[in-house]
XYZ file of C-alpha atoms in Angstrom:
654
model
C 196.789 -7.632 -43.517
C 198.746 -10.166 -42.049
C 198.459 -14.792 -41.392
C 197.150 -15.400 -37.893
C 200.483 -17.813 -38.317
C 202.912 -15.226 -39.814
C 206.369 -16.138 -37.851
C 205.552 -20.308 -37.566
C 205.326 -21.531 -40.644
C 203.075 -21.755 -43.636
C 199.284 -23.550 -43.359
C 198.355 -27.308 -45.219
C 201.221 -26.322 -47.633
C 203.847 -27.077 -44.343
C 205.190 -31.223 -44.672
C 206.644 -33.573 -41.837
C 209.869 -34.901 -43.011
C 211.401 -38.448 -41.367
C 211.316 -38.868 -37.828
C 208.014 -36.114 -37.125
C 210.784 -32.680 -37.291
C 209.970 -30.040 -39.292
C 211.842 -28.826 -42.248
C 212.738 -25.483 -42.567
C 215.968 -23.099 -43.096
C 217.251 -21.600 -40.155
C 216.189 -18.513 -39.703
C 219.063 -15.618 -40.531
C 219.557 -12.655 -38.980
C 217.357 -10.531 -40.988
C 215.033 -13.085 -40.007
C 215.262 -12.761 -36.034
C 214.730 -9.544 -36.127
C 211.814 -9.406 -37.606
C 210.295 -11.918 -35.553
C 210.985 -10.698 -32.225
C 209.339 -7.250 -33.187
C 206.433 -8.875 -34.440
C 206.650 -10.743 -31.447
C 207.052 -7.207 -28.869
C 203.463 -5.684 -30.276
C 201.905 -9.363 -30.410
C 203.028 -8.468 -26.944
C 201.730 -5.412 -26.565
C 198.593 -6.080 -28.623
C 197.502 -8.163 -25.964
C 197.438 -7.089 -22.688
C 194.702 -4.529 -24.738
C 192.688 -7.190 -26.183
C 189.338 -8.072 -24.879
C 186.283 -9.083 -26.503
C 184.640 -6.431 -28.343
C 180.910 -8.376 -29.591
C 178.808 -11.153 -28.116
C 175.578 -12.326 -28.191
C 173.496 -10.084 -26.118
C 169.491 -10.986 -25.577
C 168.537 -8.894 -28.720
C 171.082 -10.988 -31.277
C 169.713 -14.082 -29.643
C 166.294 -13.371 -30.723
C 166.904 -12.195 -33.688
C 169.798 -15.353 -34.771
C 166.112 -17.592 -32.809
C 164.378 -15.803 -35.395
C 165.734 -17.158 -38.277
C 166.278 -20.408 -37.307
C 162.299 -21.268 -36.632
C 161.084 -19.833 -40.096
C 159.462 -23.155 -41.640
C 161.047 -26.125 -43.007
C 161.541 -26.233 -46.591
C 163.318 -28.727 -47.085
C 165.676 -31.465 -45.500
C 168.494 -29.797 -45.353
C 166.347 -25.799 -44.113
C 164.506 -28.584 -40.524
C 168.953 -29.885 -40.008
C 169.774 -25.950 -39.759
C 167.164 -24.787 -38.001
C 166.507 -27.595 -35.288
C 170.712 -27.981 -34.868
C 171.190 -24.861 -34.660
C 168.426 -24.113 -32.460
C 170.142 -27.529 -30.137
C 172.815 -25.617 -30.389
C 171.800 -22.877 -28.859
C 169.990 -24.905 -25.274
C 165.887 -24.044 -27.758
C 164.354 -27.124 -28.600
C 161.639 -27.099 -30.497
C 157.694 -26.417 -29.141
C 156.430 -28.728 -31.676
C 159.298 -32.531 -32.397
C 157.231 -34.574 -33.242
C 155.805 -32.104 -36.546
C 159.271 -31.714 -37.197
C 160.841 -35.033 -36.711
C 157.205 -36.216 -39.501
C 158.207 -33.823 -41.713
C 161.605 -34.996 -41.805
C 160.308 -38.961 -42.380
C 159.033 -38.362 -45.571
C 161.566 -36.398 -46.537
C 164.592 -38.262 -47.075
C 165.629 -39.140 -49.496
C 167.248 -42.581 -48.901
C 169.443 -42.279 -51.905
C 171.334 -39.887 -51.457
C 174.135 -39.101 -49.332
C 173.891 -35.407 -48.200
C 169.430 -35.978 -47.528
C 170.313 -39.144 -44.800
C 173.070 -36.848 -43.404
C 171.066 -34.312 -43.141
C 168.275 -36.376 -41.181
C 170.460 -38.912 -39.413
C 172.035 -35.124 -37.184
C 168.348 -33.933 -37.275
C 166.814 -36.316 -35.898
C 169.482 -36.757 -33.042
C 168.394 -33.924 -31.236
C 164.839 -34.470 -31.261
C 163.997 -36.567 -28.703
C 161.718 -40.291 -29.136
C 162.525 -39.689 -33.520
C 163.185 -42.800 -34.828
C 163.874 -44.253 -38.244
C 164.684 -48.087 -39.048
C 167.610 -48.030 -41.854
C 167.250 -50.581 -44.344
C 169.751 -53.026 -46.346
C 170.177 -50.903 -48.922
C 170.225 -47.653 -46.750
C 173.605 -49.082 -44.863
C 174.931 -50.144 -48.195
C 174.596 -46.728 -49.807
C 176.849 -44.919 -46.874
C 179.537 -47.755 -46.278
C 180.065 -47.341 -50.135
C 179.775 -43.855 -49.794
C 183.949 -43.972 -47.410
C 186.317 -44.402 -49.999
C 188.912 -42.727 -51.254
C 187.459 -41.898 -54.602
C 184.262 -39.981 -53.184
C 185.203 -36.513 -52.048
C 185.863 -34.619 -48.512
C 182.270 -33.689 -48.670
C 181.412 -37.259 -49.238
C 182.543 -39.083 -47.088
C 181.337 -36.142 -43.957
C 177.751 -36.042 -44.972
C 178.144 -40.458 -44.828
C 179.885 -40.553 -41.332
C 177.827 -38.035 -39.526
C 174.597 -40.083 -41.358
C 176.144 -43.784 -40.602
C 177.650 -42.267 -36.566
C 173.874 -40.702 -36.624
C 171.802 -43.320 -36.956
C 173.759 -45.522 -34.685
C 174.951 -48.168 -37.495
C 178.469 -49.944 -37.573
C 181.604 -48.540 -39.312
C 185.170 -49.712 -39.363
C 186.313 -46.083 -37.554
C 190.411 -46.849 -38.942
C 189.193 -47.439 -42.584
C 187.056 -43.712 -42.868
C 189.837 -42.124 -41.766
C 192.727 -43.488 -44.060
C 189.651 -43.056 -46.714
C 189.503 -39.654 -45.588
C 192.993 -38.637 -44.554
C 193.829 -40.345 -48.488
C 191.029 -37.907 -50.009
C 191.785 -34.567 -48.261
C 196.089 -34.762 -49.480
C 194.169 -34.089 -52.412
C 191.345 -31.512 -52.059
C 192.584 -27.860 -49.664
C 190.385 -26.055 -48.767
C 189.447 -24.429 -46.081
C 186.063 -26.027 -46.741
C 186.787 -29.675 -47.079
C 189.216 -29.972 -44.387
C 186.643 -28.106 -41.456
C 184.672 -30.545 -42.704
C 187.625 -33.540 -42.178
C 187.666 -32.744 -39.236
C 183.888 -33.200 -37.851
C 184.264 -35.999 -39.688
C 186.860 -37.337 -37.115
C 184.443 -36.244 -34.427
C 182.514 -38.649 -35.311
C 185.196 -41.751 -34.809
C 186.108 -43.961 -32.758
C 189.134 -42.465 -30.528
C 190.703 -46.144 -30.180
C 191.665 -44.555 -33.575
C 194.820 -42.603 -34.369
C 192.859 -39.085 -34.854
C 197.120 -37.653 -34.557
C 197.045 -36.283 -38.057
C 193.688 -34.123 -38.259
C 193.925 -32.758 -35.145
C 197.060 -31.662 -36.683
C 194.921 -29.917 -39.322
C 193.113 -27.603 -35.813
C 196.731 -25.786 -36.121
C 197.414 -25.605 -40.299
C 193.723 -24.098 -40.382
C 194.796 -21.256 -37.282
C 198.431 -20.377 -39.480
C 195.730 -20.035 -42.669
C 193.115 -17.706 -40.773
C 193.711 -13.653 -41.583
C 193.998 -10.558 -38.670
C 191.988 -8.137 -39.477
C 193.681 -4.855 -36.971
C 194.655 -7.324 -34.382
C 190.901 -7.473 -33.213
C 189.550 -9.775 -35.509
C 190.343 -13.453 -36.664
C 188.439 -14.730 -39.924
C 189.378 -16.132 -43.196
C 189.479 -14.761 -46.000
C 185.980 -17.930 -47.349
C 183.643 -15.250 -44.663
C 182.520 -15.209 -41.481
C 179.425 -18.859 -42.295
C 183.425 -20.805 -43.031
C 185.314 -19.100 -39.955
C 181.917 -20.519 -37.603
C 182.204 -23.201 -38.915
C 185.813 -23.609 -37.925
C 185.657 -23.102 -34.729
C 182.520 -25.018 -34.380
C 184.608 -28.365 -35.456
C 187.598 -27.754 -33.636
C 186.262 -27.582 -30.315
C 184.005 -30.808 -31.216
C 187.349 -32.562 -32.673
C 188.950 -31.118 -29.368
C 186.755 -32.098 -27.223
C 186.314 -35.580 -28.429
C 189.776 -36.401 -28.456
C 190.367 -34.483 -24.959
C 193.624 -32.996 -27.382
C 193.760 -29.145 -26.235
C 192.778 -26.755 -29.490
C 195.925 -25.407 -31.328
C 194.643 -21.760 -30.881
C 196.161 -19.350 -28.312
C 194.076 -16.841 -25.839
C 193.566 -14.271 -27.726
C 193.746 -16.000 -31.142
C 190.187 -17.285 -29.639
C 188.915 -13.730 -28.742
C 189.460 -12.504 -31.416
C 187.665 -14.946 -33.692
C 185.149 -14.492 -32.063
C 184.891 -10.733 -32.609
C 184.964 -11.940 -36.055
C 182.105 -14.443 -36.124
C 180.073 -12.461 -33.484
C 180.040 -8.639 -34.844
C 177.895 -10.697 -37.682
C 174.170 -9.314 -36.915
C 171.982 -9.892 -39.038
C 171.457 -12.860 -41.408
C 170.681 -13.070 -44.026
C 170.565 -16.451 -45.221
C 169.437 -19.879 -42.969
C 173.477 -21.318 -43.477
C 174.827 -17.904 -41.696
C 172.655 -17.800 -38.638
C 173.557 -21.971 -38.105
C 176.758 -21.674 -37.989
C 176.607 -18.345 -36.188
C 174.740 -20.970 -33.734
C 177.139 -23.930 -33.653
C 179.639 -21.326 -33.105
C 178.447 -19.689 -29.627
C 177.287 -22.889 -28.979
C 181.086 -24.537 -28.609
C 182.387 -21.309 -26.835
C 180.069 -21.423 -24.428
C 180.397 -25.846 -23.958
C 183.520 -26.838 -23.985
C 186.572 -28.940 -22.566
C 188.694 -25.738 -23.008
C 188.238 -22.816 -23.357
C 185.418 -20.245 -22.753
C 185.245 -16.781 -22.945
C 183.814 -14.239 -20.253
C 181.959 -11.096 -21.100
C 182.671 -8.316 -17.897
C 179.459 -5.536 -18.406
C 178.609 -2.960 -16.384
C 174.735 -2.909 -15.321
C 174.540 1.057 -17.576
C 177.530 3.277 -17.321
C 181.204 2.294 -15.513
C 180.563 4.914 -12.682
C 179.241 6.060 -9.035
C 179.069 8.555 -7.042
C 177.671 8.888 -4.084
C 173.970 8.905 -4.916
C 175.177 5.598 -6.830
C 177.800 4.666 -4.625
C 177.412 0.927 -5.623
C 179.002 -0.267 -9.002
C 177.733 -3.446 -10.826
C 178.890 -5.902 -13.027
C 177.283 -8.788 -14.915
C 179.160 -11.428 -15.406
C 178.157 -13.940 -18.282
C 179.235 -16.284 -21.805
C 179.910 -15.267 -25.162
C 175.780 -16.316 -25.273
C 175.056 -13.862 -22.423
C 173.501 -16.616 -20.211
C 175.125 -15.770 -16.431
C 177.637 -16.905 -14.422
C 177.641 -16.524 -11.747
C 178.303 -19.229 -9.526
C 182.132 -17.395 -9.952
C 184.012 -15.038 -8.358
C 184.507 -11.597 -9.230
C 187.431 -9.105 -7.137
C 189.029 -6.048 -7.754
C 192.760 -5.700 -7.959
C 193.016 -2.741 -7.858
C 191.474 0.830 -8.571
C 194.118 3.320 -10.088
C 193.669 7.276 -11.302
C 193.386 8.529 -14.398
C 194.880 11.775 -13.800
C 197.158 11.411 -10.283
C 198.200 6.915 -11.368
C 197.735 6.767 -7.256
C 196.204 3.478 -6.548
C 193.621 3.742 -4.383
C 191.728 0.687 -4.084
C 193.718 -2.375 -4.174
C 192.731 -6.681 -3.963
C 189.004 -5.897 -2.798
C 186.117 -8.741 -4.200
C 182.718 -7.489 -5.409
C 179.578 -9.692 -3.353
C 176.871 -11.624 -5.745
C 173.535 -9.391 -4.732
C 171.054 -11.473 -7.295
C 172.060 -11.759 -11.108
C 174.628 -8.756 -10.215
C 178.602 -8.592 -8.684
C 178.792 -5.504 -6.353
C 181.794 -3.333 -4.935
C 180.806 -0.431 -2.647
C 183.498 2.053 -4.284
C 182.598 5.361 -2.722
C 183.304 3.374 0.904
C 186.839 4.663 0.024
C 185.610 8.011 -1.061
C 188.007 8.608 -3.899
C 187.853 11.920 -5.740
C 186.385 12.761 -8.948
C 187.601 12.295 -12.323
C 188.762 8.440 -13.430
C 189.989 5.667 -12.327
C 190.985 2.119 -14.082
C 190.224 -0.619 -12.633
C 191.503 -3.891 -13.043
C 189.439 -7.144 -12.810
C 189.470 -10.749 -12.641
C 187.222 -13.725 -12.838
C 187.906 -16.783 -11.205
C 186.482 -20.450 -10.768
C 187.217 -22.503 -13.710
C 190.783 -23.466 -15.670
C 188.861 -23.345 -18.633
C 188.323 -18.982 -18.673
C 189.796 -16.815 -20.809
C 188.968 -13.775 -21.917
C 189.069 -12.960 -17.219
C 190.472 -10.142 -16.969
C 189.588 -6.778 -17.666
C 190.524 -3.296 -17.441
C 187.801 -1.609 -17.206
C 187.653 2.782 -16.768
C 184.728 3.837 -13.559
C 184.410 7.099 -13.840
C 183.373 9.464 -10.274
C 181.185 11.727 -10.518
C 180.090 14.368 -7.816
C 178.594 17.243 -7.464
C 179.907 21.330 -8.097
C 179.086 23.646 -5.352
C 180.663 27.518 -5.620
C 181.592 30.001 -2.718
C 183.422 33.035 -1.924
C 181.394 34.505 -5.055
C 182.955 38.881 -4.391
C 181.943 41.272 -7.567
C 184.738 44.430 -7.287
C 184.831 47.831 -9.356
C 188.013 48.452 -9.082
C 189.541 51.237 -10.153
C 192.514 52.292 -12.745
C 194.094 54.704 -10.894
C 193.652 53.253 -7.034
C 192.640 55.923 -5.539
C 189.315 54.880 -4.617
C 189.011 51.107 -1.620
C 187.402 49.287 -3.978
C 183.356 48.632 -3.952
C 182.643 45.191 -3.121
C 179.491 42.425 -3.320
C 179.791 39.050 -2.805
C 176.501 36.730 -3.638
C 175.222 32.883 -2.790
C 174.274 31.078 -5.624
C 172.188 30.219 -7.216
C 170.537 34.734 -6.423
C 171.148 37.447 -9.015
C 173.238 40.053 -7.606
C 170.944 43.056 -6.712
C 171.912 46.500 -8.800
C 174.092 46.591 -11.541
C 177.701 47.043 -11.857
C 180.066 48.919 -13.551
C 183.401 48.754 -16.738
C 184.450 51.954 -17.866
C 188.284 53.531 -18.825
C 187.886 54.101 -15.618
C 187.281 51.297 -13.504
C 187.415 47.142 -13.951
C 185.167 45.187 -13.814
C 186.333 42.154 -11.101
C 184.907 38.727 -10.593
C 186.833 36.081 -7.714
C 185.551 32.968 -6.960
C 185.803 29.055 -5.834
C 184.689 25.804 -6.574
C 184.512 22.726 -3.728
C 182.446 19.625 -4.113
C 179.801 19.429 -2.033
C 179.256 16.047 -0.382
C 183.748 15.915 0.455
C 183.948 19.653 1.067
C 187.515 18.978 -1.406
C 188.573 22.019 -4.277
C 187.395 21.437 -7.585
C 189.115 22.699 -11.363
C 186.429 21.096 -13.705
C 188.014 21.621 -17.019
C 184.861 23.633 -18.545
C 184.491 27.206 -16.599
C 183.642 30.310 -18.622
C 182.386 33.636 -17.824
C 179.299 34.586 -20.892
C 178.571 38.265 -21.080
C 175.446 39.018 -22.911
C 174.537 42.348 -24.095
C 171.223 42.405 -23.503
C 170.311 45.165 -25.724
C 172.069 43.500 -29.594
C 172.448 39.971 -28.421
C 176.533 40.323 -28.686
C 177.918 37.166 -26.920
C 181.486 37.387 -24.855
C 182.829 34.078 -23.918
C 185.843 34.775 -21.067
C 188.028 31.431 -19.449
C 187.937 31.914 -15.884
C 191.949 30.434 -14.684
C 192.431 29.684 -10.921
C 195.364 31.349 -9.315
C 197.535 28.877 -7.058
C 195.625 28.916 -4.740
C 192.578 27.364 -6.857
C 190.381 31.058 -6.610
C 189.552 31.121 -9.651
C 189.999 35.376 -10.897
C 188.484 37.622 -14.165
C 188.985 41.175 -14.159
C 187.341 43.445 -17.710
C 189.169 45.662 -18.805
C 187.445 47.819 -21.314
C 190.467 49.645 -22.912
C 192.139 46.251 -23.299
C 188.645 44.283 -24.673
C 187.090 46.564 -26.686
C 188.163 44.825 -29.554
C 186.310 41.439 -28.058
C 183.176 43.759 -27.658
C 183.893 45.815 -31.145
C 183.252 48.188 -28.623
C 179.439 48.252 -27.997
C 178.381 50.193 -24.551
C 174.916 48.210 -23.116
C 174.607 46.463 -19.861
C 175.469 43.004 -20.489
C 174.018 39.842 -17.925
C 176.977 38.154 -16.868
C 176.597 34.317 -17.433
C 179.051 31.843 -15.632
C 179.619 28.720 -16.499
C 180.325 25.202 -15.305
C 180.600 22.422 -16.612
C 182.572 19.274 -16.557
C 182.439 14.880 -17.863
C 182.119 13.924 -14.225
C 179.648 16.950 -13.113
C 176.050 15.823 -11.653
C 174.771 19.316 -11.715
C 176.206 21.118 -14.899
C 175.683 24.994 -13.574
C 175.017 28.595 -16.026
C 174.532 30.885 -13.493
C 173.101 33.944 -13.694
C 174.928 36.445 -11.762
C 174.562 40.363 -12.929
C 174.341 42.723 -14.479
C 177.407 45.091 -15.939
C 176.364 48.451 -17.876
C 180.472 47.768 -20.105
C 181.110 51.573 -21.253
C 183.746 52.429 -23.890
C 184.817 55.631 -25.295
C 182.923 57.457 -27.697
C 185.256 58.087 -30.821
C 185.776 53.535 -30.553
C 182.757 52.589 -30.738
C 180.588 51.894 -34.561
C 178.945 54.419 -36.260
C 175.472 51.371 -36.055
C 175.168 48.275 -34.114
C 174.493 45.521 -35.784
C 172.963 42.225 -33.357
C 175.917 39.639 -33.102
C 172.793 36.954 -32.800
C 173.380 34.201 -35.262
C 170.569 32.631 -36.104
C 169.406 35.525 -37.905
C 169.043 35.855 -41.493
C 171.425 37.130 -43.328
C 171.775 39.731 -46.687
C 171.013 38.075 -49.365
C 173.743 38.546 -52.000
C 173.752 40.072 -55.177
C 175.083 38.121 -57.700
C 176.752 40.240 -61.011
C 176.932 38.582 -63.606
C 179.458 39.225 -67.018
C 177.447 42.244 -68.980
C 177.901 39.805 -72.599
C 179.658 41.279 -75.188
C 178.468 43.175 -77.664
C 177.573 41.721 -81.192
C 178.941 41.945 -84.536
C 177.464 44.287 -87.192
C 174.709 41.709 -89.481
C 176.758 42.918 -92.396
C 179.859 40.044 -91.244
C 177.183 37.601 -89.657
C 174.295 37.515 -93.236
C 178.500 37.496 -95.087
C 179.172 35.100 -92.802
C 175.333 33.153 -92.824
C 176.129 32.986 -96.682
C 179.210 31.494 -97.355
C 178.184 28.425 -95.132
C 175.510 27.846 -97.145
C 176.874 28.355 -100.141
C 178.478 24.529 -100.441
C 174.163 23.802 -100.787
C 173.897 26.156 -103.359
C 176.765 24.493 -105.196
C 175.324 21.532 -104.825
C 172.171 22.502 -106.770
C 172.926 24.279 -109.448
C 175.530 20.869 -110.251
C 172.975 18.468 -109.867
C 170.683 20.730 -112.175
C 173.528 21.599 -114.710
C 174.755 16.865 -114.572
C 171.454 16.361 -113.462
C 170.051 13.571 -110.618
C 169.539 10.438 -110.455
C 167.344 9.682 -108.904
C 165.540 7.295 -109.814
C 165.940 4.950 -107.123
C 164.829 6.220 -105.186
C 161.446 4.818 -103.487
C 157.670 6.584 -102.068
C 157.520 3.237 -100.322
C 156.049 4.349 -95.922
C 159.435 3.563 -94.489
C 161.652 5.949 -96.836
C 159.513 8.702 -96.011
C 159.429 9.215 -93.259
C 163.495 7.884 -92.230
C 164.330 11.141 -94.066
C 160.866 12.773 -92.486
C 163.123 11.745 -89.641
C 166.268 12.788 -90.500
C 165.212 16.178 -91.543
C 163.151 16.091 -87.869
C 166.563 15.317 -86.473
C 168.714 18.020 -87.874
C 165.589 21.277 -87.519
C 165.685 19.155 -83.856
C 169.112 20.541 -83.412
C 168.189 24.034 -84.986
C 165.302 24.518 -81.869
C 166.862 24.024 -79.557
C 169.875 26.032 -80.377
C 167.371 28.323 -81.290
C 164.455 28.067 -77.940
C 165.280 24.349 -75.790
C 168.017 23.302 -73.329
C 170.346 19.803 -73.335
C 167.616 17.948 -71.091
C 164.464 18.988 -73.525
C 165.855 17.938 -76.883
C 167.477 14.477 -76.428
C 163.716 13.724 -74.610
C 162.371 14.835 -78.577
C 165.153 13.628 -79.570
C 165.507 10.278 -78.715
C 161.684 10.295 -80.052
C 162.786 10.766 -83.518
C 165.101 9.194 -83.160
C 163.562 5.440 -82.384
C 161.276 6.014 -84.967
C 164.071 7.258 -87.538
C 165.788 3.706 -86.917
C 163.168 1.768 -86.723
C 162.382 3.820 -90.479
C 165.326 2.922 -91.637
C 166.069 -0.697 -90.640
C 163.051 -1.643 -92.509
C 164.242 0.544 -95.795
C 167.553 -1.164 -95.631
C 165.367 -4.232 -95.743
C 163.561 -3.589 -98.861
C 166.707 -2.135 -100.381
C 168.179 -5.781 -99.890
C 165.261 -7.889 -101.107
C 164.995 -5.803 -104.494
C 168.600 -6.891 -105.182
């Protein structure tokens, strides 16, 4: 993970010296080398960077479902109303929403006033009269003693209610406070606060914070760019940066590839757990769809990116990040290059608009089947980014089989080969023989049905299936220099593959390729294969993979012989002898049990303890681990409670 600003300075920690220049040491040779290497990596990666995430129709439906939840308070109303407004959606009952806000706003809370003011701006015909006390409360919050969040809420409320504000004083208070708060969220709120201030104020110091925030972004694999605080904070940054840039008329210090990375990170979020998450993503989507500087373009094919003689037209749809159609644009094919031959087959050809799609009849140039790299450009607005698109297009065709010859060839060549021709999809009449005296041979050609050109698909197999045992043997058919596919079966060389199992085999021809519309499985003929009797297996077993396997009989180690009974009894007596010695000593010396109490807790405790010892014996002889733990939990719980009670009584007596 790398910082987006690495190689050009650290975010807010960078300070300017006298004269406005940045203070930094001269780079050494090693630093210059690393910077050059990083630049080359970025240059190589930038060409492949494309939008990988956007808001599809399904994503928008999920987003709207969250934002259209019933209001619970003024903050929820703000998130829903402003979030839906960013998506271009208006509430069904704006009067009810306005009434809810008026009845729930807390005129003594700057935060509540901010939410109410901004939400009411989106609603049509929703106005409220602000008292002098409320106005003074908001103005008092715009001071150096307030936090950035309080200044943001106060300025936003004053702007939303249309109340006058001294922008330069508010800017001074904001700048002074921002120097003490260096969090990402505080800086983002400062950006949006500045967007409420007058354009006559010098907002350049706040605008510079955009570049510093970009330097604090984390680069995730060159595809995503986000703050470590999460997607919600990243989306709020995008919305605030473009809102301020539109306000001052200055392009934000965000590179085009960084915009794409930000977009990929924000719109990778498909499910929204909180209303604030949905709000932030909606705000970012609205900003990236409508701003004065950067408009990402999404080019998607209508279905698979594939053409054929039955479907010769490639159809593309051009949208913004919210899947809104962009039809007032020009789409052009810069070049179409074959992946296999690297030859350019078409270039500088415009797509034509048909309804909501841009179309191009690629089959008009009669391309060979295969894959082609399309370089497509979308023009029509200088704000477009990601408008140079690389698209891999598949050209499909139909395969035909011609010149199919089946032959029986004598090994000594004393007899002329017997050749039979067969046409697809018919099966050859009769059967063919392959044994120790003659081989079986198959030859054929594959052509493009539509153009007549020769084809060499990726998958060309000959499969032989034993009609009796189900055994299958598969061979690869290879083309020669003239693209004629040949397969010859010599039983003496192939007996290992067949396990020397003689019988009648069904010969299938299998043709497949990703660019074929009609993959082929053809039952060509029956071949009688005979192996020498001395090579034949004693029992012919089925080669069917889908049959039960023989049961595996496990042989466990026999238990060791137990020792004699005398040895066992002697050992037991030795183990129990200390207990016997204890009893003898108690009788001789005298055991003092005067302090033993016959209270129920004492009796239960000792009985429980004895029962646990007995359980250990039963575990050794009868029970398993899980059964023992179950009983031990019951006995242990009772014994614990009784013992605790017994000790408490002893403590009271002392």
